Amino acid sequence: MRHLIDPLDFTLEETTKVLDLADRIAENPEVYSHVADGKKIATLFYEPSTRTRLSFESAMLSLGGKALGFAGAEQSSATKGETVADTARVVSCYADIIAMRHPKEGAPLRASMYATVPVINAGDGGHNHPTQTLIDLMTIRQRKGHLDHLTVGFCGDLKFGRTVHSLVNSLVRHPGNEFYFISPEELKIPDYVVEETLKPNQSFYKEVTSLEETLPKLDVLYMTRVQKERFFNEEDYVRLKDTYILNQEKLNLAQPDMPVLHPLPRVDEIATDVDQDPRAAYFDQVQNGKYIRMALIMALLEVPDPLTGRTVL
Amino acid sequence: MRHLIDPLDFTLEETTKVLDLADRIAENPEVYSHVADGKKIATLFYEPSTRTRLSFESAMLSLGGKALGFAGAEQSSATKGETVADTARVVSCYADIIAMRHPKEGAPLRASMYATVPVINAGDGGHNHPTQTLIDLMTIRQRKGHLDHLTVGFCGDLKFGRTVHSLVNSLVRHPGNEFYFISPEELKIPDYVVEETLKPNQSFYKEVTSLEETLPKLDVLYMTRVQKERFFNEEDYVRLKDTYILNQEKLNLAQPDMPVLHPLPRVDEIATDVDQDPRAAYFDQVQNGKYIRMALIMALLEVPDPLTGRTVL
Amino acid sequence: MRHLIDPLDFTLEETTKVLDLADRIAENPEVYSHVADGKKIATLFYEPSTRTRLSFESAMLSLGGKALGFAGAEQSSATKGETVADTARVVSCYADIIAMRHPKEGAPLRASMYATVPVINAGDGGHNHPTQTLIDLMTIRQRKGHLDHLTVGFCGDLKFGRTVHSLVNSLVRHPGNEFYFISPEELKIPDYVVEETLKPNQSFYKEVTSLEETLPKLDVLYMTRVQKERFFNEEDYVRLKDTYILNQEKLNLAQPDMPVLHPLPRVDEIATDVDQDPRAAYFDQVQNGKYIRMALIMALLEVPDPLTGRTVL
């Protein structure tokens, strides 16, 4: 039995197979509409996340299955002191697969050690969010045709943005990718990403502060939220905020086929005038999120793909 | 693609067609039990409302479809600052139709401008609640056989009662209806209903304070909750409260076929001894609520009616 | 129409039939996977309980049906002052069966008086929790082969533990059962259980304080949580707590086939080293919980058992 806790739990080959299946689902959703008939997903969300929870539930429903679960810790047995290990064992009796979101790092890993059904990490604290990484990869591949030899810019809060760290971890597995990290000093990419990921892979990377100067060089731009509470003082926030907002004017500096990604929700770091630009790929990411989760549920439940007759992992 | 945001979004003819379909569903529910197989409704409830949310979900399930969603703002991405526009776009990737309840007037309208699937307003602040209006019309027509030439009394909180305003707006589209507005001075029908709806339609209406004196004149009685917090002081509330409570004794003054409607939940404005009276129509409204929402989902999803072979709008 | 409010609502013969059906479901779940197609359960949980709510929903989904409901009072119409009677009538229009959890004793009984569909009590305050009792019976019978002539030990909080009282009530209906009540003075079995259940049935029982001394005598051990807040002072809690914790060392004193039951969630009253012991039956209880609820839904909805062609009650 396989789980998905860390984006790197899948080998490069396995990841490619999941992305391929997600592409096939995107093209022929009706072929897959009954492959998980009678199966149940439990969405155990110890902190709210509409987008992610609904995406998992919609994915299972779109495969013919059903969903049950809870949407916040106050609805869970955690309030009665139950451990994640016990909850995992209990819910394994109710569902065929579990998607767990938890504010504490490592909780889904612990759940996977006790569950008797596959567990998907739907985000644990500032740590991992592997389905988001798969979505990002699918969307980049869809837009650019490949995942290697790309110049990728990451902009905004690169310190706390777990989706950034996970995506870098995955992109270094492909040859020739180069990275620009665009952020204020306060929010720059952590040392451990540099030391543990970029240097060992001999990846080219550069830390810069200007979005406008970097934009023309990029094949892909990955935006993130800059949260006010990350700054030491109001002044710094106000001074820096606009620098890391993407609007149509700045986007005019970019290549005509440079997709703009964002894990959403956004607040104001991408102006709404960008939404109509064909380079805006963040709503594609939402749609792809459903397909990735459908592919993942099929992979972990070992449901054969009707188009190939084979299971994916 | 059509939405339902305001009860008047549907022409009189369209409204009649939806009511007709709801009647057919009520008579032959099993005929419709698979017409929406594989379809999904998202119930986005930014404030709790068991009745309305469960009614929408039950409606979709009764058509063969599935439901997902959230039951309170604290479960939504709104807490992370996401706009209703973005949420609408995102949820359009997960569901085939959206039912939205929101404390802010206009939120469902805004959602409908960005969603790529039909949006139903399930209540926005003190503004609109169009499915309730359709339910009220269906129930009156069921009981009286027609929607014209009726003397309709509205009793209680006519100032803040959005279901009252919407029903008046719909009833003036039928000829010969007359209105009695029975309320304390503090809670009388707002001027804009008089100026914008009643006068332009040359509808007969009368504002009165006594329920008992008015009851014998009515073909239909529509009760509403009188909430303590609407009054300036406790004294006024205590003095007036009982006047606007319907009990069996007062009901004896009414015509033998005068249906009593109430949008529910009720607190004590209708005594429970009235529940057994055949004129009590408020639990019929609940049952009709499911049929109306089934009809509406079919109409907006353009599902053909198996009995006529045609879509309803 | 039948409801299940009190474990004793079912005669001994009816209870046995439900347990028999649950056993058949456990052996052939796929035979039952479509018997409730198109049916809907409403889970009305006025206080959170993941385990119980998800178990009911999973049970209905596993029979082919669907689920809707709410997971906490703040999501219900109770916040608007609606009575349980009105909610029961309303939800009867949306679902074919209701499972209700309520902090107030008697609320599910009251709901059953107004609902037009079967109501299952999913726990009302410190009062009843009849599905738990059926689960306990099923698990004991599974492990011991019979429900009579057993020496059953109950350990921990016997004062407030409603599942203990209910199980005693059921076990005295079988001949020859003997009871050991193992608890600190503060938490001993209430007088009314002794006076109303044990004495009238002339059941042998003994109140003791030592788990270790009693263990060798037992055929079955039923553990419960000892909650800190039940004690008058911290000192007593600390002094007594460990006495009523079961660990592998103490378990070595017990018979080799003595099942250990616990209604869960546990906090630390059963050490996790016990989990691997074959006598640990508490995760079996969870699995049985789903089967019992499947059997119960079939029984109350009068769905014929495909294996016997007959309804169960």
XYZ file of C-alpha atoms in Angstrom, chain A:
313
model
C 0.000 0.000 0.000
C 1.306 3.457 -0.963
C 0.705 6.859 0.619
C 1.548 10.365 -0.573
C 3.041 12.401 2.255
C 6.010 14.170 0.658
C 6.088 15.229 -3.032
C 9.294 13.210 -3.352
C 7.585 9.994 -2.199
C 7.055 9.374 -5.898
C 10.051 8.785 -8.125
C 10.445 10.981 -11.170
C 9.041 8.153 -13.275
C 6.047 7.653 -10.993
C 5.369 11.387 -10.944
C 5.411 11.447 -14.732
C 2.930 8.573 -14.840
C 0.542 10.377 -12.487
C 0.822 13.553 -14.599
C 0.157 11.516 -17.748
C -2.943 9.963 -16.204
C -4.159 13.402 -15.085
C -3.762 14.616 -18.685
C -5.786 11.664 -19.977
C -8.514 12.355 -17.400
C -8.584 16.031 -18.415
C -9.162 15.009 -22.032
C -11.731 12.274 -21.374
C -13.351 12.846 -17.996
C -16.397 10.735 -18.888
C -14.211 7.627 -19.374
C -13.301 7.827 -15.697
C -16.708 8.714 -14.242
C -17.367 5.289 -12.730
C -13.929 3.809 -12.040
C -14.280 4.334 -8.266
C -17.979 3.494 -7.893
C -18.657 2.454 -4.312
C -15.363 3.873 -3.002
C -15.283 6.465 -0.228
C -12.811 9.221 0.581
C -12.585 10.668 4.097
C -11.461 14.297 4.139
C -10.033 14.940 7.606
C -9.369 18.679 7.743
C -8.015 19.825 11.091
C -7.894 23.347 9.690
C -10.254 24.824 7.111
C -9.339 24.919 3.444
C -12.335 25.114 1.148
C -10.373 24.835 -2.020
C -8.394 21.755 -1.121
C -11.187 19.915 0.657
C -13.765 20.539 -2.063
C -11.213 19.602 -4.708
C -10.582 16.204 -3.104
C -14.287 15.585 -2.638
C -15.106 16.683 -6.176
C -12.330 14.419 -7.498
C -13.752 11.372 -5.733
C -17.327 12.209 -6.783
C -16.140 12.648 -10.385
C -14.727 9.106 -10.282
C -18.122 7.757 -9.168
C -17.212 7.550 -5.484
C -18.498 9.277 -2.363
C -17.091 11.568 0.311
C -17.400 12.049 4.047
C -15.304 13.897 6.605
C -14.935 17.053 8.658
C -13.964 20.596 7.844
C -12.316 21.866 11.032
C -10.662 20.599 14.203
C -13.625 21.651 16.344
C -15.658 18.966 14.548
C -13.089 16.245 15.203
C -12.398 13.839 18.071
C -9.141 15.713 18.651
C -11.149 17.910 21.035
C -11.604 14.800 23.186
C -7.875 14.137 23.227
C -7.754 11.413 20.592
C -4.401 10.948 18.880
C -3.961 11.195 15.125
C -2.868 7.530 15.200
C -6.181 6.396 16.700
C -8.221 8.627 14.386
C -6.375 7.147 11.399
C -7.152 3.605 12.523
C -10.788 4.452 13.195
C -11.403 6.266 9.926
C -9.778 3.378 8.030
C -12.935 1.442 8.978
C -15.147 4.068 7.340
C -13.352 4.979 4.127
C -11.130 3.523 1.397
C -8.713 6.457 1.307
C -7.959 9.439 3.560
C -6.981 13.007 2.676
C -5.656 14.777 5.763
C -4.919 18.448 6.394
C -3.312 19.255 9.714
C -1.678 22.351 11.230
C 1.084 20.192 12.749
C 3.982 19.045 10.587
C 4.225 15.286 10.406
C 0.634 14.524 11.404
C -0.285 12.955 8.018
C 2.943 10.914 8.091
C 1.978 9.613 11.523
C -1.554 8.882 10.305
C -0.140 6.873 7.388
C 1.790 4.680 9.847
C -1.436 3.558 11.549
C -4.070 3.772 8.817
C -4.987 0.594 6.991
C -5.940 2.589 3.871
C -3.848 5.014 1.763
C -3.299 8.493 3.228
C -2.779 11.643 1.157
C -1.175 14.642 2.830
C -3.436 17.579 1.986
C -1.059 20.027 3.676
C 0.698 19.836 7.049
C 1.616 23.181 8.549
C 4.408 24.955 6.704
C 5.766 21.623 5.613
C 4.412 19.742 2.607
C 1.474 19.997 0.256
C 2.301 17.372 -2.345
C -0.881 17.565 -4.417
C -0.205 21.279 -4.992
C 3.235 20.402 -6.328
C 1.748 17.872 -8.750
C -0.756 20.515 -9.880
C 2.039 23.032 -10.465
C 4.026 20.486 -12.485
C 0.980 19.514 -14.562
C 0.185 23.151 -15.310
C 3.755 24.063 -16.290
C 4.020 20.994 -18.528
C 0.660 21.814 -20.106
C 1.784 25.353 -20.903
C 5.431 24.771 -21.834
C 5.332 21.175 -23.132
C 8.165 20.002 -20.877
C 9.560 20.328 -17.349
C 13.281 20.722 -18.142
C 15.504 23.605 -19.297
C 13.113 26.209 -17.920
C 13.927 29.502 -16.260
C 11.465 29.718 -13.394
C 10.901 32.802 -11.251
C 9.415 32.567 -7.773
C 8.088 35.839 -6.396
C 6.844 37.028 -3.021
C 7.071 35.192 0.272
C 9.738 32.594 -0.440
C 10.531 32.046 3.218
C 7.241 30.581 4.416
C 5.798 29.511 1.052
C 5.849 25.720 1.324
C 4.558 25.310 -2.240
C 7.693 27.107 -3.488
C 10.077 24.802 -1.621
C 8.241 21.684 -2.802
C 8.149 22.811 -6.419
C 11.883 23.619 -6.391
C 12.530 20.151 -4.938
C 10.665 18.612 -7.838
C 12.027 20.834 -10.606
C 15.673 20.090 -9.749
C 14.971 16.490 -10.729
C 14.681 17.688 -14.336
C 17.870 18.788 -16.155
C 18.720 22.374 -16.992
C 16.193 24.251 -14.870
C 17.270 27.658 -13.549
C 15.702 29.609 -10.717
C 15.193 33.273 -9.887
C 14.049 33.983 -6.347
C 12.398 37.405 -6.268
C 11.622 38.628 -2.766
C 12.333 41.262 -0.144
C 15.263 40.493 2.146
C 12.857 39.520 4.960
C 11.207 36.800 2.926
C 14.007 35.280 0.913
C 14.363 31.583 0.203
C 15.588 29.688 3.295
C 19.205 28.525 3.501
C 18.192 24.884 3.664
C 16.641 25.044 0.201
C 19.921 26.442 -1.096
C 22.143 24.033 0.818
C 20.074 20.853 0.585
C 18.467 21.190 -2.809
C 20.013 23.754 -5.129
C 23.733 23.282 -4.422
C 23.759 19.442 -4.359
C 21.984 19.486 -7.724
C 24.346 22.188 -9.056
C 21.291 24.163 -10.138
C 21.756 27.716 -11.330
C 19.863 30.114 -9.075
C 19.860 33.789 -8.285
C 18.294 35.779 -5.464
C 17.000 39.153 -6.633
C 14.700 41.865 -5.364
C 13.156 43.355 -8.519
C 10.246 41.632 -10.216
C 10.296 44.067 -13.131
C 13.960 43.516 -13.991
C 13.631 39.735 -13.756
C 10.388 39.254 -15.666
C 11.856 39.349 -19.217
C 14.198 36.458 -18.421
C 11.523 34.026 -17.218
C 9.842 31.074 -18.928
C 7.519 30.608 -15.932
C 6.478 32.929 -13.083
C 5.258 31.525 -9.780
C 3.603 34.146 -7.557
C 2.807 33.799 -3.843
C 1.003 35.788 -1.222
C 2.940 38.415 0.745
C 1.231 38.412 4.120
C 1.319 41.554 6.202
C 1.949 39.612 9.410
C 5.294 38.358 8.064
C 6.819 41.826 8.369
C 8.411 43.331 11.424
C 6.687 46.633 10.947
C 3.885 48.246 8.982
C 6.277 50.635 7.211
C 8.313 47.854 5.596
C 5.146 46.133 4.502
C 3.705 49.216 2.836
C 7.043 50.064 1.199
C 7.574 46.578 -0.222
C 4.093 45.361 -0.931
C 3.593 46.995 -4.329
C 6.948 45.774 -5.581
C 5.673 42.220 -5.456
C 2.270 42.812 -6.986
C 1.849 41.656 -10.547
C -0.349 43.798 -12.763
C -0.912 44.076 -16.511
C 1.686 46.829 -16.827
C 4.439 44.685 -15.351
C 3.240 41.635 -17.237
C 3.850 43.516 -20.489
C 7.583 43.100 -19.749
C 7.319 39.300 -19.838
C 7.572 36.783 -22.666
C 4.297 36.289 -24.540
C 4.051 32.647 -23.471
C 5.218 32.915 -19.848
C 2.518 31.296 -17.674
C 1.713 32.955 -14.354
C 1.048 30.447 -11.583
C -0.273 31.062 -8.081
C -1.410 28.418 -5.574
C -4.390 30.591 -4.549
C -6.124 32.028 -2.640
C -4.685 35.355 -3.722
C -5.415 38.554 -1.924
C -4.045 41.399 -4.032
C -0.634 40.181 -5.186
C -2.052 39.622 -8.675
C -4.236 42.486 -9.903
C -7.519 41.320 -11.387
C -6.642 42.950 -14.728
C -4.196 40.090 -15.236
C -7.023 37.518 -15.090
C -7.980 38.117 -18.738
C -4.409 37.761 -19.985
C -3.855 34.384 -21.687
C -0.709 33.954 -19.573
C -2.793 33.766 -16.365
C -2.621 30.056 -15.488
C -3.873 30.111 -11.897
C -7.442 29.139 -12.693
C -6.055 26.339 -14.891
C -4.281 25.164 -11.758
C -7.630 24.879 -9.963
C -9.089 22.789 -12.760
C -5.934 20.688 -12.933
C -6.188 20.230 -9.173
C -9.276 18.143 -9.661
C -7.650 16.016 -12.374
C -4.462 15.476 -10.352
C -6.499 14.358 -7.347
C -8.566 12.024 -9.529
C -5.333 10.518 -10.883
C -3.879 10.220 -7.402
C -6.941 8.513 -5.942
C -6.837 6.029 -8.831
C -3.104 5.483 -8.327
C -3.288 4.868 -4.572
C -6.462 2.755 -4.765
C -4.803 0.790 -7.565
C -7.746 1.338 -9.895
C -6.764 0.348 -13.453
C -6.940 3.101 -16.063
C -9.723 2.079 -18.511
C -7.682 3.543 -21.397
C -4.527 1.527 -20.723
C -5.876 -1.371 -18.664
C -3.040 -0.816 -16.178
C -2.708 0.658 -12.690
C -0.531 3.728 -12.646
C 2.077 2.987 -9.957
